[in-house]
Coordinates of N, CA and C in Angstrom, one line a residue:
M1 N 49.7 88.2 6.3 CA 49.3 86.9 5.7 C 47.8 86.7 5.8
T2 N 47.2 87.1 7.0 CA 45.7 87.0 7.2 C 45.0 87.7 6.1
L3 N 45.4 88.9 5.8 CA 44.8 89.8 4.8 C 44.9 89.1 3.4
L4 N 46.0 88.6 3.0 CA 46.2 87.9 1.7 C 45.3 86.7 1.6
I5 N 45.3 85.9 2.6 CA 44.4 84.7 2.6 C 42.9 85.1 2.5
S6 N 42.6 86.2 3.2 CA 41.2 86.6 3.2 C 40.8 87.1 1.8
L7 N 41.7 87.9 1.2 CA 41.4 88.3 -0.2 C 41.3 87.2 -1.2
Y8 N 42.2 86.2 -1.0 CA 42.1 85.0 -1.9 C 40.8 84.3 -1.7
L9 N 40.4 84.1 -0.4 CA 39.2 83.4 -0.2 C 37.9 84.2 -0.6
F10 N 38.0 85.5 -0.6 CA 36.9 86.3 -1.1 C 36.8 86.1 -2.6
A11 N 37.9 86.2 -3.3 CA 37.9 86.0 -4.8 C 37.4 84.5 -5.1
L12 N 37.9 83.6 -4.3 CA 37.4 82.2 -4.5 C 36.0 82.0 -4.2
G13 N 35.5 82.7 -3.2 CA 34.1 82.7 -2.8 C 33.2 83.2 -3.9
L14 N 33.6 84.3 -4.6 CA 32.9 84.9 -5.7 C 32.8 83.9 -6.8
A15 N 33.9 83.3 -7.2 CA 33.9 82.3 -8.3 C 33.0 81.1 -7.9
C16 N 33.2 80.6 -6.7 CA 32.4 79.4 -6.3 C 30.9 79.8 -6.2
G17 N 30.6 81.0 -5.7 CA 29.2 81.5 -5.6 C 28.5 81.4 -6.9
S18 N 29.3 81.8 -8.0 CA 28.7 81.7 -9.3 C 28.3 80.3 -9.7
F19 N 29.2 79.4 -9.4 CA 28.9 78.0 -9.6 C 27.7 77.5 -8.7
F20 N 27.7 77.9 -7.5 CA 26.6 77.5 -6.6 C 25.3 78.0 -7.1
N21 N 25.2 79.1 -7.7 CA 24.0 79.6 -8.4 C 23.5 78.6 -9.4
V22 N 24.5 78.2 -10.2 CA 24.1 77.2 -11.3 C 23.6 75.9 -10.7
V23 N 24.2 75.4 -9.7 CA 23.8 74.2 -9.0 C 22.4 74.4 -8.5
A24 N 22.2 75.5 -7.8 CA 20.9 75.8 -7.1 C 19.7 75.9 -8.1
L25 N 20.0 76.5 -9.3 CA 19.0 76.8 -10.2 C 18.7 75.7 -11.2
R26 N 19.7 74.8 -11.4 CA 19.6 73.7 -12.4 C 19.3 72.4 -11.8
V27 N 19.9 72.0 -10.7 CA 19.7 70.7 -10.2 C 18.3 70.4 -9.8
P28 N 17.5 71.3 -9.2 CA 16.1 71.0 -9.0 C 15.3 70.7 -10.2
L29 N 15.7 71.2 -11.4 CA 15.0 70.9 -12.6 C 15.6 69.7 -13.3
G30 N 16.5 69.0 -12.7 CA 17.1 67.8 -13.3 C 18.0 68.2 -14.5
Q31 N 18.6 69.4 -14.5 CA 19.5 69.8 -15.6 C 20.9 69.6 -15.2
S32 N 21.8 69.5 -16.2 CA 23.2 69.4 -16.0 C 23.8 70.7 -15.5
V33 N 24.8 70.7 -14.7 CA 25.4 71.9 -14.2 C 26.6 72.3 -15.2
V34 N 26.8 71.5 -16.2 CA 27.9 71.7 -17.1 C 27.4 72.2 -18.5
R35 N 26.4 71.6 -19.0 CA 25.8 72.0 -20.2 C 24.3 72.2 -20.1
P36 N 23.7 73.1 -20.9 CA 24.4 74.0 -21.8 C 25.0 75.2 -21.1
P37 N 25.8 76.0 -21.8 CA 26.5 77.1 -21.2 C 25.4 78.1 -20.7
S38 N 25.8 79.0 -19.8 CA 24.9 80.0 -19.2 C 24.3 80.9 -20.3
A39 N 23.0 81.1 -20.2 CA 22.3 82.0 -21.2 C 21.2 82.7 -20.5
C40 N 20.7 83.8 -21.2 CA 19.6 84.6 -20.7 C 18.3 83.7 -20.7
P41 N 17.6 83.5 -19.6 CA 16.4 82.7 -19.6 C 15.3 83.3 -20.4
H42 N 15.4 84.6 -20.8 CA 14.3 85.3 -21.5 C 14.5 85.2 -23.0
C43 N 15.7 85.5 -23.5 CA 15.9 85.5 -25.0 C 16.9 84.4 -25.5
G44 N 17.5 83.7 -24.5 CA 18.4 82.6 -24.9 C 19.8 83.1 -25.3
H45 N 20.1 84.4 -25.1 CA 21.4 84.9 -25.5 C 22.5 84.2 -24.6
R46 N 23.4 83.6 -25.3 CA 24.5 82.9 -24.6 C 25.5 83.9 -24.0
L47 N 25.8 83.8 -22.7 CA 26.6 84.8 -22.1 C 28.1 84.6 -22.4
A48 N 28.7 85.8 -22.8 CA 30.1 85.8 -23.0 C 30.9 85.8 -21.7
A49 N 32.2 85.6 -21.8 CA 33.0 85.6 -20.6 C 32.9 86.9 -19.8
R50 N 32.8 88.0 -20.5 CA 32.8 89.3 -19.8 C 31.4 89.5 -19.1
E51 N 30.4 88.7 -19.4 CA 29.1 88.8 -18.8 C 29.0 87.8 -17.6
L52 N 30.1 87.1 -17.3 CA 30.1 86.1 -16.3 C 31.0 86.4 -15.1
V53 N 31.5 87.6 -15.1 CA 32.3 88.0 -13.9 C 31.4 88.2 -12.7
P54 N 31.7 87.5 -11.6 CA 30.8 87.6 -10.5 C 30.6 89.0 -10.0
V55 N 29.3 89.4 -9.7 CA 28.9 90.7 -9.1 C 29.2 91.8 -10.1
L56 N 30.4 91.9 -10.6 CA 30.8 93.1 -11.5 C 29.9 93.1 -12.8
S57 N 29.7 92.0 -13.4 CA 28.9 91.9 -14.6 C 27.5 92.4 -14.4
Y58 N 27.0 92.0 -13.3 CA 25.6 92.4 -12.9 C 25.5 93.9 -12.7
A59 N 26.5 94.4 -12.0 CA 26.6 95.9 -11.7 C 26.7 96.7 -13.0
L60 N 27.6 96.3 -13.9 CA 27.9 97.0 -15.1 C 26.7 97.0 -16.0
S61 N 26.0 95.9 -16.0 CA 24.8 95.8 -16.9 C 23.5 96.3 -16.3
R62 N 23.7 96.8 -15.0 CA 22.6 97.4 -14.3 C 21.5 96.3 -14.1
G63 N 21.9 95.1 -13.9 CA 20.9 94.0 -13.6 C 20.0 93.7 -14.8
R64 N 20.5 93.9 -16.0 CA 19.7 93.5 -17.2 C 20.5 92.8 -18.2
C65 N 19.8 92.0 -19.0 CA 20.5 91.2 -20.1 C 21.0 92.2 -21.1
R66 N 22.2 92.1 -21.6 CA 22.8 93.0 -22.6 C 22.1 92.8 -23.9
S67 N 21.4 91.7 -24.2 CA 20.8 91.5 -25.5 C 19.4 91.9 -25.5
C68 N 18.5 91.5 -24.5 CA 17.1 91.9 -24.6 C 16.7 92.9 -23.5
A69 N 17.6 93.2 -22.6 CA 17.3 94.2 -21.5 C 16.3 93.7 -20.5
A70 N 16.1 92.4 -20.5 CA 15.2 91.8 -19.5 C 15.9 91.8 -18.1
P71 N 15.2 92.0 -17.0 CA 15.9 92.0 -15.7 C 16.5 90.7 -15.3
V72 N 17.7 90.8 -14.7 CA 18.4 89.6 -14.2 C 18.1 89.4 -12.7
S73 N 17.8 88.3 -12.3 CA 17.5 88.0 -10.9 C 18.6 88.5 -9.9
P74 N 18.3 89.3 -8.9 CA 19.3 89.7 -7.9 C 19.9 88.5 -7.1
L75 N 19.2 87.3 -7.3 CA 19.8 86.1 -6.6 C 21.2 85.8 -7.0
Y76 N 21.5 86.1 -8.3 CA 22.8 85.8 -8.8 C 23.9 86.6 -8.1
P77 N 23.9 87.9 -8.1 CA 25.0 88.6 -7.3 C 24.9 88.4 -5.8
A78 N 23.7 88.2 -5.3 CA 23.5 88.0 -3.9 C 24.2 86.7 -3.5
G79 N 24.0 85.6 -4.3 CA 24.6 84.3 -4.0 C 26.1 84.4 -4.1
E80 N 26.6 85.1 -5.1 CA 28.1 85.3 -5.2 C 28.7 86.0 -4.1
L81 N 28.1 87.1 -3.7 CA 28.7 88.0 -2.6 C 28.5 87.2 -1.3
A82 N 27.4 86.5 -1.1 CA 27.3 85.8 0.2 C 28.3 84.7 0.3
A83 N 28.6 84.0 -0.7 CA 29.6 83.0 -0.7 C 31.0 83.6 -0.4
A84 N 31.3 84.7 -1.0 CA 32.6 85.4 -0.8 C 32.7 85.8 0.7
L85 N 31.7 86.4 1.2 CA 31.8 86.9 2.6 C 31.8 85.7 3.6
L86 N 31.1 84.7 3.3 CA 31.0 83.5 4.2 C 32.4 82.8 4.2
F87 N 33.0 82.7 3.0 CA 34.3 82.0 3.0 C 35.3 82.8 3.9
V88 N 35.3 84.1 3.8 CA 36.2 84.9 4.6 C 35.9 84.7 6.1
W89 N 34.6 84.7 6.4 CA 34.1 84.5 7.8 C 34.6 83.2 8.3
A90 N 34.5 82.1 7.6 CA 34.9 80.8 8.0 C 36.4 80.8 8.3
Y91 N 37.2 81.4 7.5 CA 38.6 81.5 7.7 C 39.0 82.3 9.0
L92 N 38.4 83.5 9.1 CA 38.7 84.4 10.2 C 38.2 83.7 11.6
R93 N 37.1 83.0 11.5 CA 36.6 82.3 12.7 C 37.4 81.1 13.1
F94 N 37.8 80.3 12.1 CA 38.4 79.0 12.5 C 39.8 78.8 11.9
G95 N 40.2 79.7 11.1 CA 41.6 79.5 10.5 C 41.7 78.4 9.5
L96 N 42.9 78.0 9.1 CA 43.1 77.0 8.2 C 43.1 75.6 8.9
T97 N 42.0 75.2 9.3 CA 41.8 74.0 10.1 C 40.7 73.1 9.6
A98 N 40.6 71.9 10.1 CA 39.4 71.1 9.7 C 38.1 71.7 10.0
Q99 N 38.1 72.5 11.2 CA 36.9 73.2 11.5 C 36.6 74.3 10.5
G100 N 37.6 74.9 10.0 CA 37.5 75.9 8.9 C 36.9 75.3 7.7
L101 N 37.4 74.1 7.3 CA 36.9 73.4 6.1 C 35.4 73.1 6.3
I102 N 35.0 72.6 7.5 CA 33.6 72.4 7.7 C 32.8 73.7 7.6
G103 N 33.4 74.8 8.1 CA 32.7 76.1 7.9 C 32.6 76.5 6.4
L104 N 33.6 76.2 5.6 CA 33.4 76.4 4.2 C 32.4 75.6 3.5
L105 N 32.3 74.3 4.0 CA 31.2 73.4 3.4 C 29.8 73.9 3.8
L106 N 29.7 74.3 5.1 CA 28.4 74.9 5.5 C 28.0 76.2 4.8
A107 N 29.0 77.0 4.6 CA 28.8 78.2 3.8 C 28.3 77.9 2.4
S108 N 29.0 77.0 1.8 CA 28.6 76.6 0.4 C 27.2 76.0 0.4
L109 N 26.9 75.2 1.3 CA 25.6 74.6 1.4 C 24.5 75.7 1.6
A110 N 24.9 76.6 2.5 CA 23.9 77.7 2.8 C 23.5 78.5 1.5
V111 N 24.5 78.8 0.7 CA 24.2 79.5 -0.6 C 23.3 78.7 -1.5
I112 N 23.7 77.5 -1.7 CA 22.9 76.6 -2.6 C 21.5 76.4 -2.1
V113 N 21.4 76.1 -0.8 CA 20.0 75.9 -0.3 C 19.2 77.1 -0.3
T114 N 19.8 78.3 0.0 CA 19.0 79.5 0.0 C 18.5 79.9 -1.4
V115 N 19.3 79.8 -2.4 CA 18.9 80.2 -3.7 C 17.9 79.2 -4.2
S116 N 18.1 77.9 -4.0 CA 17.2 76.9 -4.5 C 15.8 77.0 -3.8
D117 N 15.8 77.1 -2.5 CA 14.6 77.2 -1.8 C 13.8 78.4 -2.1
I118 N 14.5 79.5 -2.2 CA 13.8 80.8 -2.6 C 13.1 80.7 -4.0
R119 N 13.9 80.1 -4.9 CA 13.4 80.1 -6.3 C 12.3 79.0 -6.5
Y120 N 12.6 77.8 -6.0 CA 11.7 76.7 -6.3 C 11.0 76.1 -5.1
M121 N 11.3 76.6 -3.9 CA 10.7 76.0 -2.6 C 11.1 74.5 -2.6
R122 N 12.4 74.2 -3.0 CA 12.9 72.8 -3.0 C 14.3 72.8 -2.5
I123 N 14.7 71.7 -1.8 CA 16.1 71.5 -1.4 C 16.4 70.1 -2.0
P124 N 17.1 70.0 -3.2 CA 17.3 68.8 -3.9 C 18.1 67.7 -3.1
N125 N 17.7 66.5 -3.2 CA 18.4 65.4 -2.5 C 19.8 65.3 -3.0
A126 N 20.0 65.6 -4.3 CA 21.3 65.4 -4.9 C 22.3 66.4 -4.2
V127 N 21.9 67.6 -3.8 CA 22.7 68.5 -3.2 C 23.1 68.0 -1.8
L128 N 22.1 67.6 -1.0 CA 22.4 67.1 0.3 C 23.3 65.9 0.3
L129 N 23.1 65.0 -0.7 CA 23.9 63.8 -0.8 C 25.4 64.1 -1.1
A130 N 25.5 65.2 -1.9 CA 26.9 65.6 -2.3 C 27.7 66.2 -1.1
F131 N 27.0 66.8 -0.2 CA 27.7 67.3 1.0 C 27.9 66.3 2.1
L132 N 27.1 65.2 2.1 CA 27.2 64.2 3.1 C 28.6 63.6 3.3
P133 N 29.3 63.1 2.2 CA 30.6 62.4 2.4 C 31.7 63.3 3.0
P134 N 31.8 64.6 2.5 CA 32.9 65.4 3.0 C 32.7 65.8 4.5
L135 N 31.4 66.1 4.8 CA 31.1 66.5 6.2 C 31.3 65.3 7.1
L136 N 30.9 64.1 6.7 CA 31.1 62.9 7.5 C 32.6 62.6 7.7
L137 N 33.3 62.7 6.6 CA 34.8 62.4 6.7 C 35.5 63.4 7.6
L138 N 35.2 64.7 7.5 CA 35.8 65.7 8.4 C 35.4 65.5 9.8
R139 N 34.2 65.1 10.1 CA 33.8 64.8 11.5 C 34.5 63.6 12.0
L140 N 34.7 62.6 11.2 CA 35.5 61.4 11.6 C 36.9 61.7 11.9
L141 N 37.5 62.6 11.1 CA 38.9 63.0 11.3 C 39.0 64.0 12.5
E142 N 38.1 64.9 12.6 CA 38.2 66.0 13.6 C 36.8 66.1 14.4
P143 N 36.6 65.3 15.4 CA 35.4 65.3 16.2 C 35.3 66.5 17.1
D144 N 36.3 67.4 17.2 CA 36.3 68.6 18.0 C 36.0 68.3 19.5
G145 N 36.6 67.2 20.0 CA 36.5 66.9 21.4 C 35.2 66.3 21.8
R146 N 34.3 66.0 20.8 CA 33.1 65.3 21.1 C 33.1 63.9 20.7
S147 N 32.2 63.1 21.2 CA 32.1 61.7 20.8 C 31.4 61.6 19.4
Y148 N 31.7 60.5 18.7 CA 31.0 60.3 17.4 C 29.5 60.1 17.7
A149 N 29.2 59.6 18.8 CA 27.7 59.3 19.1 C 27.0 60.6 19.2
E150 N 27.6 61.7 19.6 CA 27.0 63.0 19.7 C 26.6 63.5 18.3
Y151 N 27.4 63.3 17.3 CA 27.1 63.7 15.9 C 26.0 62.8 15.3
A152 N 26.1 61.5 15.6 CA 25.1 60.6 15.1 C 23.7 61.0 15.7
L153 N 23.7 61.3 17.0 CA 22.5 61.7 17.7 C 22.0 63.0 17.1
G154 N 22.9 63.9 16.7 CA 22.6 65.1 16.1 C 21.8 64.9 14.8
A155 N 22.2 64.0 14.0 CA 21.5 63.7 12.8 C 20.1 63.1 13.1
I156 N 20.1 62.2 14.1 CA 18.8 61.6 14.4 C 17.8 62.6 15.0
A157 N 18.3 63.4 16.0 CA 17.5 64.4 16.6 C 17.0 65.5 15.7
G158 N 18.0 66.0 14.9 CA 17.6 67.1 13.9 C 16.6 66.6 12.9
G159 N 16.8 65.5 12.3 CA 15.9 65.0 11.3 C 14.6 64.5 12.0
G160 N 14.7 63.9 13.2 CA 13.5 63.4 13.9 C 12.5 64.4 14.3
V161 N 13.0 65.5 14.8 CA 12.2 66.6 15.3 C 11.4 67.2 14.1
L162 N 12.1 67.5 13.0 CA 11.4 68.1 11.9 C 10.5 67.1 11.2
L163 N 10.9 65.8 11.2 CA 10.0 64.8 10.6 C 8.7 64.8 11.4
L164 N 8.7 64.9 12.7 CA 7.5 64.9 13.5 C 6.7 66.1 13.1
V165 N 7.3 67.3 13.0 CA 6.6 68.5 12.6 C 6.0 68.3 11.2
A166 N 6.7 67.7 10.3 CA 6.2 67.5 8.9 C 5.0 66.6 8.9
L167 N 5.0 65.6 9.7 CA 3.9 64.7 9.8 C 2.7 65.3 10.4
L168 N 2.9 66.1 11.5 CA 1.8 66.8 12.2 C 1.2 67.9 11.4
S169 N 2.1 68.6 10.6 CA 1.6 69.8 9.8 C 1.0 69.4 8.5
R170 N 1.1 68.1 8.1 CA 0.4 67.6 6.9 C 0.8 68.4 5.7
G171 N 2.1 68.5 5.5 CA 2.6 69.2 4.3 C 3.1 70.6 4.6
G172 N 2.9 71.1 5.8 CA 3.4 72.4 6.2 C 4.9 72.5 6.3
M173 N 5.6 71.4 6.4 CA 7.0 71.3 6.5 C 7.5 70.3 5.4
G174 N 8.4 70.7 4.6 CA 8.9 69.9 3.5 C 9.9 68.9 4.0
M175 N 10.0 67.7 3.3 CA 11.0 66.7 3.6 C 12.4 67.2 3.3
G176 N 12.6 68.1 2.4 CA 13.9 68.7 2.2 C 14.5 69.4 3.5
D177 N 13.6 70.1 4.2 CA 14.0 70.7 5.5 C 14.4 69.6 6.5
V178 N 13.6 68.5 6.5 CA 13.9 67.4 7.4 C 15.3 66.9 7.2
K179 N 15.6 66.6 5.9 CA 16.9 66.0 5.6 C 18.0 67.0 5.8
L180 N 17.7 68.3 5.5 CA 18.7 69.3 5.7 C 19.2 69.4 7.2
L181 N 18.2 69.4 8.1 CA 18.5 69.5 9.5 C 19.2 68.2 10.0
A182 N 18.9 67.1 9.4 CA 19.6 65.9 9.8 C 21.1 66.0 9.4
L183 N 21.4 66.6 8.2 CA 22.7 66.8 7.8 C 23.5 67.8 8.7
I184 N 22.8 68.9 9.0 CA 23.3 69.9 9.9 C 23.7 69.2 11.3
G185 N 22.8 68.4 11.8 CA 23.0 67.7 13.0 C 24.2 66.8 13.0
L186 N 24.5 66.2 11.8 CA 25.7 65.4 11.7 C 26.9 66.2 11.8
A187 N 26.9 67.4 11.3 CA 28.0 68.3 11.4 C 28.2 69.0 12.7
L188 N 27.1 69.3 13.4 CA 27.2 70.1 14.6 C 26.9 69.4 15.9
G189 N 26.3 68.2 15.8 CA 25.9 67.5 17.0 C 24.5 67.8 17.4
W190 N 24.0 67.1 18.4 CA 22.6 67.3 18.8 C 22.3 68.7 19.4
K191 N 23.2 69.2 20.2 CA 23.0 70.6 20.7 C 23.0 71.6 19.6
G192 N 23.9 71.5 18.6 CA 24.0 72.4 17.5 C 22.7 72.3 16.7
A193 N 22.2 71.1 16.5 CA 21.0 70.9 15.7 C 19.8 71.5 16.3
L194 N 19.6 71.4 17.6 CA 18.5 72.0 18.3 C 18.6 73.5 18.3
L195 N 19.9 74.0 18.5 CA 20.1 75.4 18.5 C 19.8 76.0 17.1
T196 N 20.2 75.2 16.1 CA 19.9 75.6 14.7 C 18.4 75.8 14.5
L197 N 17.7 74.8 14.9 CA 16.2 74.8 14.8 C 15.6 76.0 15.5
L198 N 16.1 76.3 16.7 CA 15.6 77.4 17.5 C 15.9 78.7 16.8
L199 N 17.1 78.9 16.4 CA 17.5 80.2 15.8 C 16.8 80.4 14.4
G200 N 16.7 79.3 13.7 CA 16.1 79.3 12.4 C 14.6 79.6 12.5
S201 N 13.9 79.1 13.5 CA 12.5 79.3 13.8 C 12.3 80.8 14.2
F202 N 13.2 81.3 15.0 CA 13.1 82.7 15.4 C 13.2 83.6 14.2
A203 N 14.3 83.4 13.4 CA 14.5 84.2 12.2 C 13.4 84.1 11.2
G204 N 12.9 82.9 11.0 CA 11.8 82.7 10.0 C 10.5 83.4 10.5
T205 N 10.2 83.3 11.8 CA 9.0 84.0 12.3 C 9.2 85.5 12.2
A206 N 10.3 86.0 12.5 CA 10.6 87.5 12.4 C 10.4 87.9 10.9
A207 N 11.0 87.2 10.0 CA 10.9 87.5 8.6 C 9.4 87.4 8.1
G208 N 8.7 86.4 8.6 CA 7.3 86.3 8.2 C 6.4 87.4 8.7
L209 N 6.7 87.9 9.9 CA 6.0 89.0 10.5 C 6.2 90.3 9.7
V210 N 7.5 90.5 9.4 CA 7.9 91.7 8.6 C 7.1 91.7 7.2
L211 N 7.1 90.5 6.6 CA 6.4 90.5 5.3 C 4.9 90.7 5.4
L212 N 4.4 90.1 6.5 CA 2.9 90.4 6.7 C 2.6 91.8 7.0
L213 N 3.4 92.5 7.8 CA 3.2 93.9 8.1 C 3.4 94.8 6.9
R214 N 4.3 94.3 6.0 CA 4.5 95.1 4.7 C 3.6 94.6 3.6
R215 N 2.7 93.7 4.0 CA 1.7 93.2 3.0 C 2.3 92.6 1.8
R216 N 3.4 91.9 2.0 CA 4.0 91.2 0.9 C 3.8 89.7 0.9
S217 N 3.0 89.2 1.9 CA 2.7 87.8 1.9 C 1.4 87.7 2.6
K218 N 0.7 86.5 2.5 CA -0.6 86.3 3.1 C -0.3 85.3 4.3
L219 N -1.3 85.2 5.2 CA -1.1 84.5 6.4 C -0.7 83.0 6.2
R220 N -1.4 82.4 5.2 CA -1.1 81.0 4.9 C -0.2 80.7 3.7
Q221 N 0.4 81.8 3.3 CA 1.3 81.6 2.1 C 2.6 80.9 2.6
P222 N 3.0 79.8 1.8 CA 4.2 79.1 2.2 C 5.5 79.9 2.1
M223 N 6.4 79.6 3.0 CA 7.6 80.4 3.0 C 8.8 79.4 3.1
P224 N 9.9 79.6 2.3 CA 11.0 78.7 2.4 C 11.7 78.7 3.8
F225 N 11.9 77.6 4.4 CA 12.5 77.5 5.7 C 14.0 77.2 5.6
G226 N 14.4 76.6 4.5 CA 15.8 76.2 4.4 C 16.8 77.4 4.6
P227 N 16.6 78.6 4.1 CA 17.5 79.7 4.3 C 17.6 80.0 5.8
F228 N 16.5 79.9 6.5 CA 16.6 80.3 8.0 C 17.3 79.1 8.7
L229 N 17.1 77.9 8.3 CA 17.8 76.8 8.9 C 19.3 77.0 8.7
M230 N 19.7 77.4 7.5 CA 21.2 77.6 7.3 C 21.7 78.8 8.0
L231 N 20.9 79.8 8.2 CA 21.4 80.9 9.0 C 21.6 80.5 10.4
G232 N 20.6 79.7 10.9 CA 20.8 79.2 12.3 C 22.0 78.3 12.4
A233 N 22.2 77.5 11.4 CA 23.3 76.5 11.4 C 24.7 77.3 11.5
L234 N 24.8 78.3 10.7 CA 26.1 79.1 10.7 C 26.3 79.8 12.0
I235 N 25.2 80.3 12.6 CA 25.4 81.0 13.9 C 25.7 80.0 15.0
A236 N 25.0 78.8 14.9 CA 25.3 77.8 15.9 C 26.7 77.2 15.8
Y237 N 27.1 77.1 14.5 CA 28.5 76.5 14.3 C 29.6 77.5 14.8
G238 N 29.4 78.7 14.5 CA 30.4 79.7 14.9 C 30.4 80.1 16.3
Y239 N 29.2 80.2 16.9 CA 29.0 80.8 18.2 C 28.1 80.0 19.2
G240 N 27.8 78.8 18.8 CA 26.9 78.0 19.6 C 27.3 77.8 21.0
D241 N 28.5 77.4 21.2 CA 29.0 77.1 22.6 C 28.9 78.4 23.5
A242 N 29.2 79.5 22.9 CA 29.1 80.8 23.7 C 27.7 81.1 24.0
L243 N 26.8 80.9 23.0 CA 25.4 81.2 23.2 C 24.8 80.3 24.3
I244 N 25.1 79.0 24.2 CA 24.6 78.0 25.2 C 25.1 78.3 26.5
G245 N 26.4 78.7 26.6 CA 27.1 79.0 27.9 C 26.4 80.2 28.5
S246 N 26.2 81.2 27.7 CA 25.6 82.5 28.2 C 24.2 82.2 28.7
Y247 N 23.4 81.3 28.0 CA 22.1 81.0 28.4 C 22.1 80.3 29.8
L248 N 23.0 79.3 29.9 CA 23.0 78.5 31.2 C 23.5 79.4 32.3
Q249 N 24.2 80.4 32.1 CA 24.7 81.3 33.1 C 23.5 82.1 33.8
L250 N 22.4 82.2 33.0 CA 21.2 82.9 33.6 C 20.6 82.1 34.7
F251 N 20.9 80.8 34.8 CA 20.2 80.0 35.9 C 21.2 79.7 37.0
K252 N 22.3 80.4 37.0 CA 23.3 80.1 38.1 C 23.2 81.3 39.1

């Protein structure tokens, strides 16, 4: 049964990932996610159904438009595959539970935020607002042994810390990141929010150093922080208690 559910969620993740790409690439531009139909951004060729199969269409076309041969962004298959793998991870980690549903929501948010922030350096308010009601409802129904105050404090602490950074950095930190960490704090609580920030900062710093060493970025070149926050959030959500427990054991 576990295998069947995993296969179903993998297929569902591929399909949802395709939609998440549309959301991530259109919403920041103020465009509808329904119309117009998907088309090549270079020649305007409207994509047929056979050109919209997640991952497979990209592989068969060798990453190029079938009409004009212009390259197709690898963000498309990457987003689809990431959603599929994260959907399976959420199920294997938490099962068919409220915690698993929160995991699916965080996985979905991670894909949208990552694609949008990489492409536009923006995290749209509309996306964050869309995820607020279901995350809030699930936390009200399943607080996971914690008080509601802990999740409220998570939103305040997460958003507050990054708001302070944004004010002190004078534009070095975007308000989208501030609101994103506040939303993450609402879902994970204050410990999860701070762990998310710590892990995201480590991951972002490591990625920045790698890019500098490979001379693919400049010292003051802006870098999207949203993807690293979401990476930190997923790790904190899935393994945060174990990480915090292991850290505290060092002082005993």
